[in-house]
Amino acid sequence: MLALDKLHPSVSCPQYDRSRLRTRIAHIGFGAFHRAHQAVCAHHLAQEHDSDWGYCELSLFSGQQIANIKQQQCLWSVSELEGNRCQSTVIGVATAALSVPDDGLEAVLDALCEPDIAIVSLTVTEKGYCCSSMGELDTDNELIRHDLAYPHAPRSTPGIILEAIRRRRDAGLAPFSVMSCDNMPNNGETTRGVVVQLAAAQEPSLAEWIERTISFPSTMVDRIVPAVTDEALAAIAAQLGVEDPAGVQCEPFFQWVIEDSFVSGRPKWEQAGATLVNDVRPYEEMKLRMLNGSHSFLAYVGCLSGYAVISECMKDPRLVDAISLLMLKEQAPTLSVEDINLEDYAAALKHRFENKALKHRTAQIATDGSLKLPQRMLNSVRWHLEQGRRFDMLAFGIAAWMHYVSGKDPQGNAIDVRDPLADTLARIASESADAAATVKGFVALESIFGRDLPANATFVATLTDAYIAIAEQGVKAALDEWVSGYR
Ligand code: NAI
Ligand code: CS2
């Protein structure tokens, strides 16, 4: 268990008076990323700028990490790794921690209704928003069906936020801002959309009140934080001198671009390295398409090539060439960001992906592809189709995803596909008569490909070519051919 008096002297500890912190942000989704990103920023504000913004950490589905920090005074450690260097810091900005499984829904709703709460932030993965890639609330989603039937005892993230908003309005409390920190395009608008659509189905006047009163700032968030493994926990314990079941490892890089639109105040995040802007979209699209698009490409092509972690993919020159083409020829032209040199950005991303100290598993990034592909690859494909331009690497990445989600690698070994649509994807792959039918079956999935892409003959033909090339030549030889065909 983490205890401040037992730590190795190299570990940096909170120097601020934790009793001065006020619980002003409630964060839903106490996963690895929040612990190493937003919480670290708040920690620097308290450490170096006397900030009193503290966090109430909340989890809706899993109580384990919340239970872990409750045992250690709401502390955890973050270890930044690069090459042989490691710097560990104990984060002290959490003042309270609650989970629905252990503390119950009412305790979580009470925490969201504390008068001091000015911001509710979220890292609940793409799944947590219960919507299609077009932002429509998924009324077939089991949690949403439940929340429509029982609005005052909700289970979904949008449902819980909505119920807290309703209770605060009824009690005459100040509104909070709702800030998504998930990797989605327009994440603020998407969050507003699902909360307002759910409200409209329950109480239309509440939907109007939310539109008038609550802000949903968008953010672009960036720091690579791999899922914590037993190996990582052992390395963290060796570094700290004590065990920390809530510890995380990450890269030193940190970026956070935030839309400056908060109805009840905000911390001065800019003092700790964040950028406050009026429009996040250019940054968000850049990061989702260049970084996350390359990540997904490496995840699917890397898994099919037998590479377990991203740094291993970066040792294969064909994958490095492929993501360079993907970023600079196919993603960069679709972007509108003005103050960033995209060649430098791409070079910096490749350097970050080479970080051997981070064991960032390709299989982790490969999860939930049905919810990731639209913003990482398909919106760029649409741009190329409109312009009549080539999109070979995007097509190759999507075809690799189709092979991956069929559930068997090229040697016939089973792949553990983790995706809300896993059963549907496996059925399409196993029931289709040939490659063309398989591709057609996949692209007919409207929640991923919309209505436009399946109707586009160039899109379907390019994908079918890539799918067949991988099936017939194997992923490495096929990629060699597709990359050299570009020159
Ligand atoms: P994690 O697996 O450690 O944590 C995910 C959290 O989301 C858990 O607290 C889990 O209980 C909760 N969750 C999962 N499904 C949910 C649902 N349907 N409704 C409500 N809560 C749900 O993952 P991690 O690393 O914290 O990443 C979370 C998200 O943060 C990512 O999906 C991504 O959008 C964003 N992010 C992650 C980065 C990373 O490198 N790990 C970097 C940038 C953004
Ligand atoms: C990754 C991201 O898991 C994934 O899908 O692409 O979480 C990635 O590590 C972050 O977005 C980096 O900021």
Coordinates of C-alpha atoms and ligand atoms in Angstrom, one line a residue:
M1 CA 0.0 0.0 0.0
L2 CA 1.2 3.5 -0.8
A3 CA 2.3 5.5 2.2
L4 CA 4.2 8.7 1.9
D5 CA 6.7 8.0 4.7
K6 CA 7.9 4.7 3.1
L7 CA 8.6 6.0 -0.4
H8 CA 12.0 6.0 -2.1
P9 CA 13.5 9.5 -1.8
S10 CA 13.5 10.0 -5.6
V11 CA 9.7 10.0 -5.6
S12 CA 8.1 13.4 -5.7
C13 CA 5.3 13.9 -3.2
P14 CA 2.6 16.5 -2.7
Q15 CA 4.0 19.6 -0.9
Y16 CA 0.7 21.3 -0.6
D17 CA -1.7 21.2 2.3
R18 CA -4.3 18.7 1.1
S19 CA -6.9 19.8 3.7
R20 CA -7.1 23.1 1.8
L21 CA -8.4 21.5 -1.3
R22 CA -12.1 22.0 -2.1
T23 CA -13.9 19.2 -4.0
R24 CA -14.9 21.2 -7.1
I25 CA -14.5 18.7 -9.9
A26 CA -16.3 15.3 -10.0
H27 CA -14.6 13.0 -12.4
I28 CA -16.5 9.9 -13.8
G29 CA -14.3 7.1 -15.1
F30 CA -11.4 6.6 -12.7
G31 CA -9.2 4.7 -15.3
A32 CA -5.5 4.8 -16.0
F33 CA -5.8 7.8 -18.3
H34 CA -7.5 10.2 -15.8
R35 CA -5.0 9.3 -13.1
A36 CA -2.0 10.2 -15.5
H37 CA -3.5 13.2 -17.2
Q38 CA -6.2 15.5 -15.8
A39 CA -5.3 14.6 -12.2
V40 CA -1.6 15.3 -12.9
C41 CA -2.5 18.8 -14.2
A42 CA -4.5 19.6 -11.1
H43 CA -1.6 18.3 -9.0
H44 CA 0.8 20.7 -10.6
L45 CA -1.6 23.6 -10.1
A46 CA -1.8 22.8 -6.4
Q47 CA 1.9 22.2 -6.0
E48 CA 3.2 25.2 -7.9
H49 CA 0.3 27.7 -8.1
D50 CA -1.6 27.3 -4.8
S51 CA -4.8 26.0 -6.5
D52 CA -7.5 24.6 -4.3
W53 CA -9.3 22.6 -7.0
G54 CA -9.7 19.0 -5.7
Y55 CA -11.4 16.0 -7.3
C56 CA -14.1 13.6 -6.2
E57 CA -13.3 10.4 -8.2
L58 CA -16.2 8.4 -9.3
S59 CA -16.7 5.0 -11.0
L60 CA -20.0 3.7 -12.3
F61 CA -19.1 0.1 -13.1
S62 CA -15.9 -1.1 -11.5
G63 CA -15.2 -0.4 -7.8
Q64 CA -11.7 -1.9 -7.7
Q65 CA -9.5 1.2 -8.3
I66 CA -11.7 3.4 -6.1
A67 CA -11.4 0.8 -3.3
N68 CA -7.6 0.8 -3.9
I69 CA -7.2 4.5 -3.4
K70 CA -9.6 4.6 -0.5
Q71 CA -7.1 2.4 1.4
Q72 CA -4.3 4.9 0.8
Q73 CA -5.7 8.3 1.6
C74 CA -6.9 8.8 -2.0
L75 CA -3.2 8.9 -3.2
W76 CA -1.7 7.1 -6.2
S77 CA 1.5 7.4 -8.2
V78 CA 2.3 8.2 -11.8
S79 CA 5.6 7.1 -13.3
E80 CA 6.8 8.8 -16.4
L81 CA 9.0 6.5 -18.5
E82 CA 11.4 7.2 -21.4
G83 CA 14.3 5.0 -22.3
N84 CA 15.9 4.1 -19.0
R85 CA 14.6 7.1 -17.2
C86 CA 11.7 7.0 -14.8
Q87 CA 10.3 9.8 -12.7
S88 CA 7.5 8.9 -10.2
T89 CA 5.2 11.4 -8.6
V90 CA 2.5 10.9 -6.0
I91 CA -0.7 12.7 -6.9
G92 CA -2.7 14.2 -4.0
V93 CA -5.6 16.1 -5.6
A94 CA -8.3 13.6 -4.9
T95 CA -10.3 14.4 -1.8
A96 CA -13.0 11.8 -2.1
A97 CA -13.7 8.6 -4.1
L98 CA -16.9 6.6 -4.6
S99 CA -18.1 3.8 -6.9
V100 CA -21.7 2.7 -7.7
P101 CA -20.8 -1.0 -7.0
D102 CA -19.5 -0.3 -3.5
D103 CA -21.2 2.9 -2.4
G104 CA -24.4 2.8 -4.3
L105 CA -26.0 5.1 -6.9
E106 CA -27.5 7.6 -4.4
A107 CA -24.0 8.3 -2.9
V108 CA -22.7 9.0 -6.4
L109 CA -25.6 11.3 -7.2
D110 CA -25.2 13.1 -3.8
A111 CA -21.5 13.7 -4.7
L112 CA -22.6 15.2 -8.1
C113 CA -25.1 17.4 -6.2
E114 CA -22.6 18.9 -3.8
P115 CA -23.0 22.7 -4.1
D116 CA -19.2 23.2 -4.7
I117 CA -19.1 21.0 -7.8
A118 CA -18.4 23.3 -10.8
I119 CA -17.2 20.7 -13.3
V120 CA -18.1 17.1 -14.1
S121 CA -15.4 15.6 -16.3
L122 CA -15.4 12.2 -18.0
T123 CA -13.1 9.5 -19.3
V124 CA -15.6 6.7 -19.8
T125 CA -14.3 5.4 -23.2
E126 CA -16.3 5.8 -26.5
K127 CA -18.8 3.2 -25.2
G128 CA -19.8 5.3 -22.3
Y129 CA -21.7 7.9 -24.5
C130 CA -24.2 5.3 -25.8
C131 CA -24.5 6.8 -29.2
S132 CA -23.8 6.2 -32.9
S133 CA -20.8 7.7 -34.7
M134 CA -23.2 10.4 -35.8
G135 CA -23.9 11.3 -32.2
E136 CA -27.5 9.9 -32.1
L137 CA -28.4 8.4 -28.7
D138 CA -28.7 4.7 -29.0
T139 CA -32.1 3.9 -27.7
D140 CA -31.5 0.2 -28.3
N141 CA -28.5 0.3 -25.8
E142 CA -29.4 -1.7 -22.7
L143 CA -28.4 1.1 -20.3
I144 CA -30.4 3.7 -22.2
R145 CA -33.5 1.5 -22.3
H146 CA -33.2 1.1 -18.5
D147 CA -32.7 4.9 -18.0
L148 CA -35.8 5.7 -20.1
A149 CA -37.8 3.4 -17.9
Y150 CA -36.2 4.5 -14.6
P151 CA -35.0 8.1 -15.1
H152 CA -34.4 8.6 -11.3
A153 CA -32.3 5.5 -10.9
P154 CA -30.1 5.7 -14.0
R155 CA -27.2 3.4 -15.0
S156 CA -25.7 5.0 -18.1
T157 CA -23.3 8.0 -18.0
P158 CA -25.7 10.3 -19.8
G159 CA -28.5 9.2 -17.5
I160 CA -26.5 9.8 -14.3
I161 CA -25.3 13.3 -15.5
L162 CA -28.9 14.1 -16.5
E163 CA -30.3 13.0 -13.1
A164 CA -27.7 15.1 -11.3
I165 CA -28.5 18.1 -13.5
R166 CA -32.2 17.7 -12.7
R167 CA -31.7 17.4 -9.0
R168 CA -29.4 20.5 -8.9
R169 CA -32.0 22.5 -10.9
D170 CA -34.8 21.4 -8.6
A171 CA -32.6 22.3 -5.5
G172 CA -31.7 25.7 -7.0
L173 CA -28.0 24.9 -7.0
A174 CA -25.5 26.4 -9.5
P175 CA -25.1 24.4 -12.7
F176 CA -21.9 22.5 -13.5
S177 CA -20.1 22.3 -16.8
V178 CA -19.7 18.8 -18.3
M179 CA -16.3 18.2 -19.9
S180 CA -15.6 15.1 -21.9
C181 CA -11.9 14.0 -22.0
D182 CA -12.5 11.0 -24.3
N183 CA -11.0 10.5 -27.7
M184 CA -14.0 11.5 -29.8
P185 CA -14.5 14.2 -32.4
N186 CA -16.5 17.1 -31.0
N187 CA -16.6 15.4 -27.7
G188 CA -18.4 18.3 -26.0
E189 CA -21.2 18.5 -28.6
T190 CA -21.5 14.7 -28.5
T191 CA -21.9 14.8 -24.7
R192 CA -24.4 17.6 -24.9
G193 CA -26.3 15.7 -27.7
V194 CA -26.7 12.5 -25.7
V195 CA -27.7 14.3 -22.4
V196 CA -30.2 16.6 -24.2
Q197 CA -31.7 13.7 -26.3
L198 CA -32.2 11.7 -23.2
A199 CA -33.7 14.7 -21.4
A200 CA -36.0 15.4 -24.4
A201 CA -37.4 11.8 -24.1
Q202 CA -38.1 12.3 -20.4
E203 CA -38.9 15.9 -19.7
P204 CA -38.7 18.3 -22.7
S205 CA -38.6 21.4 -20.5
L206 CA -35.4 20.0 -18.9
A207 CA -33.8 19.6 -22.3
E208 CA -34.5 23.3 -23.0
W209 CA -33.1 24.3 -19.6
I210 CA -29.9 22.3 -20.2
E211 CA -29.5 24.0 -23.7
R212 CA -29.8 27.4 -22.0
T213 CA -27.8 26.7 -18.8
I214 CA -25.1 24.1 -19.0
S215 CA -21.9 24.2 -21.0
F216 CA -20.2 21.1 -22.5
P217 CA -16.7 22.2 -23.4
S218 CA -14.8 20.1 -25.9
T219 CA -11.2 19.0 -25.3
M220 CA -8.3 17.4 -27.1
V221 CA -6.4 15.1 -24.7
D222 CA -3.1 13.5 -25.3
R223 CA -0.8 11.3 -23.3
I224 CA 0.0 7.6 -23.9
V225 CA -1.1 5.7 -20.8
P226 CA -1.0 1.9 -21.4
A227 CA -3.3 -0.4 -19.4
V228 CA -1.6 -1.4 -16.2
T229 CA -0.3 -5.0 -16.2
D230 CA 1.2 -7.1 -13.3
E231 CA 4.6 -6.5 -14.8
A232 CA 4.0 -2.7 -14.7
L233 CA 2.8 -3.0 -11.0
A234 CA 6.0 -4.8 -10.1
A235 CA 8.1 -2.2 -11.8
I236 CA 6.1 0.6 -10.0
A237 CA 6.7 -1.1 -6.7
A238 CA 10.4 -1.4 -7.3
Q239 CA 10.6 2.3 -8.3
L240 CA 8.5 3.5 -5.3
G241 CA 9.8 1.2 -2.6
V242 CA 6.2 0.2 -1.8
E243 CA 3.4 -1.3 -3.7
D244 CA 0.8 0.9 -5.3
P245 CA -2.2 -1.0 -6.8
A246 CA -3.5 2.3 -8.3
G247 CA -0.2 3.3 -9.9
V248 CA 0.1 4.0 -13.6
Q249 CA 3.0 4.4 -16.1
C250 CA 2.9 6.8 -19.0
E251 CA 5.1 8.8 -21.4
P252 CA 6.5 12.2 -20.3
F253 CA 4.5 13.9 -23.1
F254 CA 1.4 15.8 -22.1
Q255 CA -1.1 17.9 -24.1
W256 CA -4.5 19.2 -23.3
V257 CA -6.4 21.7 -25.4
I258 CA -9.7 22.9 -23.8
E259 CA -12.6 24.9 -25.1
D260 CA -12.8 27.9 -22.7
S261 CA -16.5 27.7 -21.9
F262 CA -17.3 27.0 -18.3
V263 CA -20.5 28.1 -16.6
S264 CA -19.3 28.0 -12.9
G265 CA -15.6 28.7 -13.2
R266 CA -12.5 26.5 -13.9
P267 CA -9.0 25.9 -12.6
K268 CA -6.2 27.9 -14.3
W269 CA -5.2 24.9 -16.3
E270 CA -3.0 27.1 -18.6
Q271 CA -0.6 27.5 -15.7
A272 CA 0.2 23.8 -15.8
G273 CA 0.6 23.4 -19.6
A274 CA -2.9 23.2 -21.0
T275 CA -4.1 25.4 -23.9
L276 CA -7.4 27.2 -23.6
V277 CA -9.0 28.0 -27.0
N278 CA -12.3 29.0 -28.6
D279 CA -12.4 26.1 -31.0
V280 CA -10.9 22.7 -30.2
R281 CA -11.9 21.0 -33.4
P282 CA -8.8 21.6 -35.5
Y283 CA -6.6 20.1 -32.7
E284 CA -9.0 17.3 -32.0
E285 CA -9.1 16.2 -35.7
M286 CA -5.3 16.4 -36.0
K287 CA -4.8 14.2 -33.0
L288 CA -7.5 11.7 -33.7
R289 CA -6.4 11.3 -37.4
M290 CA -2.6 11.5 -37.1
L291 CA -2.0 9.9 -33.7
N292 CA -5.0 7.7 -33.1
G293 CA -5.4 6.8 -36.8
S294 CA -1.7 5.6 -36.9
H295 CA -2.2 3.8 -33.6
S296 CA -5.2 1.9 -34.9
F297 CA -3.3 1.1 -38.2
L298 CA -0.3 -0.2 -36.1
A299 CA -2.7 -2.1 -33.8
Y300 CA -4.5 -4.1 -36.6
V301 CA -1.5 -4.5 -39.0
G302 CA 0.8 -5.1 -36.0
C303 CA -1.5 -7.8 -34.4
L304 CA -1.8 -9.6 -37.7
S305 CA 2.1 -9.4 -38.1
G306 CA 2.6 -10.9 -34.7
Y307 CA 3.8 -7.7 -32.9
A308 CA 2.6 -7.4 -29.3
V309 CA 3.5 -3.8 -28.5
I310 CA 3.7 -0.5 -30.4
S311 CA 7.5 -0.1 -30.0
E312 CA 7.9 -3.5 -31.7
C313 CA 5.9 -2.3 -34.7
M314 CA 8.2 0.7 -35.0
K315 CA 11.2 -1.7 -35.5
D316 CA 9.6 -2.9 -38.8
P317 CA 10.5 -0.4 -41.5
R318 CA 7.4 -1.3 -43.6
L319 CA 5.1 -0.3 -40.8
V320 CA 7.1 2.9 -40.2
D321 CA 6.9 3.7 -43.9
A322 CA 3.2 2.9 -44.0
I323 CA 2.3 5.2 -41.0
S324 CA 4.5 8.0 -42.5
L325 CA 2.4 7.8 -45.7
L326 CA -0.8 7.5 -43.7
M327 CA 0.0 10.6 -41.7
L328 CA 1.5 12.9 -44.3
K329 CA -0.2 11.9 -47.5
E330 CA -3.6 10.8 -46.3
Q331 CA -4.4 12.4 -42.9
A332 CA -2.5 15.8 -43.0
P333 CA -4.2 17.0 -46.1
T334 CA -7.7 16.6 -44.5
L335 CA -6.8 18.9 -41.5
S336 CA -7.3 22.6 -40.9
V337 CA -5.0 23.2 -37.9
E338 CA -2.9 26.3 -38.7
D339 CA -0.3 26.8 -36.0
I340 CA 1.3 23.4 -36.1
N341 CA 3.8 22.0 -38.6
L342 CA 2.4 18.6 -39.5
E343 CA 5.7 17.1 -40.7
D344 CA 7.2 18.0 -37.3
Y345 CA 4.1 16.6 -35.6
A346 CA 4.3 13.3 -37.5
A347 CA 8.0 13.0 -36.6
A348 CA 7.3 13.6 -33.0
L349 CA 4.6 11.0 -33.0
K350 CA 6.9 8.4 -34.5
H351 CA 9.5 9.2 -31.8
R352 CA 6.8 8.7 -29.1
F353 CA 5.7 5.4 -30.6
E354 CA 9.3 4.2 -30.4
N355 CA 9.4 4.6 -26.6
K356 CA 10.4 1.0 -25.6
A357 CA 9.9 1.6 -21.9
L358 CA 6.1 1.7 -22.5
K359 CA 4.6 -1.7 -23.2
H360 CA 1.6 -0.3 -25.1
R361 CA -0.1 -3.5 -26.3
T362 CA -1.4 -3.5 -29.9
A363 CA -4.3 -5.7 -28.6
Q364 CA -5.3 -2.9 -26.2
I365 CA -5.5 -0.3 -28.9
A366 CA -7.4 -2.8 -31.2
T367 CA -10.3 -2.9 -28.7
D368 CA -13.6 -1.2 -29.6
G369 CA -12.6 -0.6 -33.3
S370 CA -16.2 -0.3 -34.3
L371 CA -16.4 2.9 -32.2
K372 CA -12.9 4.2 -33.1
L373 CA -12.7 3.7 -36.9
P374 CA -15.2 6.5 -37.9
Q375 CA -13.2 9.4 -36.3
R376 CA -9.7 7.9 -36.9
M377 CA -10.0 6.8 -40.5
L378 CA -13.5 6.9 -42.1
N379 CA -14.0 10.7 -42.0
S380 CA -10.6 11.1 -43.8
V381 CA -11.7 8.5 -46.4
R382 CA -14.8 10.6 -47.1
W383 CA -12.6 13.7 -47.7
H384 CA -10.4 11.7 -50.2
L385 CA -13.5 10.3 -52.0
E386 CA -14.8 13.9 -52.4
Q387 CA -11.5 15.1 -53.7
G388 CA -11.0 12.1 -56.0
R389 CA -7.7 11.3 -54.2
R390 CA -6.0 8.0 -53.2
F391 CA -6.5 6.6 -49.7
D392 CA -4.5 3.3 -50.0
M393 CA -3.1 3.3 -46.4
L394 CA -6.5 4.1 -44.9
A395 CA -8.0 1.3 -46.9
F396 CA -5.2 -1.1 -45.9
G397 CA -5.8 -0.2 -42.2
I398 CA -9.6 -0.8 -42.5
A399 CA -9.0 -4.1 -44.3
A400 CA -6.6 -5.2 -41.6
W401 CA -9.3 -4.4 -39.0
M402 CA -11.8 -6.6 -41.0
H403 CA -9.3 -9.5 -40.9
Y404 CA -8.7 -8.9 -37.2
V405 CA -12.3 -8.8 -36.2
S406 CA -13.0 -12.0 -38.1
G407 CA -11.4 -13.6 -34.9
K408 CA -8.6 -15.6 -36.5
D409 CA -5.0 -14.6 -37.2
P410 CA -3.2 -15.7 -40.5
Q411 CA -2.0 -18.8 -38.7
G412 CA -5.6 -19.7 -37.8
N413 CA -5.1 -18.9 -34.1
A414 CA -8.1 -17.3 -32.3
I415 CA -8.0 -13.6 -31.7
D416 CA -9.7 -12.3 -28.6
V417 CA -11.8 -9.6 -30.2
R418 CA -13.1 -7.0 -27.7
D419 CA -15.8 -4.9 -29.2
P420 CA -19.5 -4.2 -28.5
L421 CA -20.2 -5.6 -32.0
A422 CA -17.8 -8.6 -31.7
D423 CA -20.5 -11.2 -32.3
T424 CA -22.0 -9.4 -35.3
L425 CA -18.5 -9.0 -36.8
A426 CA -17.6 -12.6 -36.3
R427 CA -20.9 -13.7 -37.9
I428 CA -20.4 -11.6 -41.0
A429 CA -16.9 -13.0 -41.5
S430 CA -17.9 -16.6 -41.0
E431 CA -21.1 -16.5 -43.0
S432 CA -19.8 -14.7 -46.1
A433 CA -19.2 -16.8 -49.2
D434 CA -16.1 -14.9 -50.4
A435 CA -13.9 -11.9 -49.8
A436 CA -16.1 -9.5 -51.7
A437 CA -19.1 -10.6 -49.7
T438 CA -17.2 -10.2 -46.4
V439 CA -16.2 -6.7 -47.2
K440 CA -19.8 -5.9 -48.3
G441 CA -21.1 -7.4 -45.1
F442 CA -18.8 -5.3 -43.0
V443 CA -19.4 -2.0 -44.8
A444 CA -23.2 -2.5 -44.5
L445 CA -22.9 -1.8 -40.8
E446 CA -24.5 1.6 -40.7
S447 CA -23.3 2.6 -37.2
I448 CA -19.7 2.4 -38.4
F449 CA -19.8 3.2 -42.1
G450 CA -23.0 5.3 -42.4
R451 CA -25.1 5.1 -45.5
D452 CA -22.8 6.9 -47.9
L453 CA -19.7 4.6 -47.8
P454 CA -21.4 1.3 -48.7
A455 CA -22.9 3.1 -51.7
N456 CA -19.6 4.3 -52.9
A457 CA -18.2 1.9 -55.5
T458 CA -14.6 3.3 -55.3
F459 CA -14.6 2.8 -51.5
V460 CA -15.9 -0.8 -51.6
A461 CA -13.5 -1.7 -54.5
T462 CA -10.4 -0.3 -52.8
L463 CA -11.2 -2.0 -49.6
T464 CA -11.9 -5.3 -51.3
D465 CA -8.5 -5.1 -53.1
A466 CA -6.8 -4.5 -49.8
Y467 CA -8.7 -7.3 -48.0
I468 CA -7.9 -9.8 -50.8
A469 CA -4.2 -8.7 -50.9
I470 CA -3.9 -9.4 -47.1
A471 CA -5.7 -12.8 -47.5
E472 CA -3.7 -14.0 -50.4
Q473 CA -0.2 -12.6 -49.7
G474 CA -0.2 -12.3 -45.9
V475 CA -0.2 -8.9 -44.2
K476 CA 3.6 -8.2 -44.5
A477 CA 4.0 -8.9 -48.2
A478 CA 0.7 -7.2 -49.0
L479 CA 1.8 -4.1 -47.1
D480 CA 5.2 -4.1 -49.0
E481 CA 3.3 -4.1 -52.2
W482 CA 0.8 -1.4 -51.2
V483 CA 3.6 0.9 -49.8
S484 CA 5.8 0.5 -52.9
G485 CA 2.8 1.0 -55.2
Y486 CA 2.5 4.5 -53.7
R487 CA 5.9 5.6 -55.0
Ligands
NAI1 P1 -9.4 2.3 -18.5 O1 -9.9 1.0 -19.0 O2 -8.3 2.3 -17.5 O3 -10.6 3.1 -17.8 C1 -11.9 3.2 -18.4 C2 -12.9 3.8 -17.4 O4 -14.1 3.9 -18.1 C3 -13.1 2.9 -16.3 O5 -13.3 3.7 -15.1 C4 -14.4 2.2 -16.6 O6 -15.1 1.8 -15.5 C5 -15.1 3.3 -17.4 N1 -16.1 2.7 -18.4 C6 -15.9 1.8 -19.3 N2 -17.0 1.6 -20.0 C7 -17.9 2.5 -19.5 C8 -19.3 2.7 -19.8 N3 -20.0 2.1 -20.7 N4 -19.9 3.7 -19.0 C9 -19.3 4.4 -18.0 N5 -18.0 4.1 -17.7 C10 -17.3 3.2 -18.4 O7 -9.1 3.2 -19.8 P2 -8.2 4.6 -19.8 O8 -6.8 4.3 -20.2 O9 -8.5 5.3 -18.6 O10 -8.9 5.3 -21.1 C11 -10.2 5.8 -21.0 C12 -10.5 6.7 -22.1 O11 -9.7 7.8 -22.0 C13 -10.1 6.1 -23.5 O12 -11.2 5.4 -24.0 C14 -10.0 7.4 -24.3 O13 -11.2 7.9 -24.8 C15 -9.4 8.4 -23.3 N6 -7.9 8.5 -23.5 C16 -7.1 7.5 -23.1 C17 -5.7 7.6 -23.3 C18 -4.7 6.5 -23.0 O14 -3.6 6.6 -23.5 N7 -5.1 5.6 -22.1 C19 -5.2 8.9 -23.9 C20 -6.1 9.8 -24.4 C21 -7.5 9.6 -24.1
CS2_2 C1 -5.1 4.6 -28.2 C2 -5.2 5.9 -27.4 O1 -6.2 3.0 -26.9 C3 -6.2 3.7 -28.0 O2 -7.1 3.5 -28.8 O3 -5.0 5.0 -29.5 O4 -5.7 5.7 -26.1 C4 -3.9 6.7 -27.3 O5 -3.0 6.1 -26.5 C5 -4.1 8.1 -26.7 O6 -5.2 8.7 -27.4 C6 -2.9 8.9 -26.7 O7 -3.2 10.2 -26.3

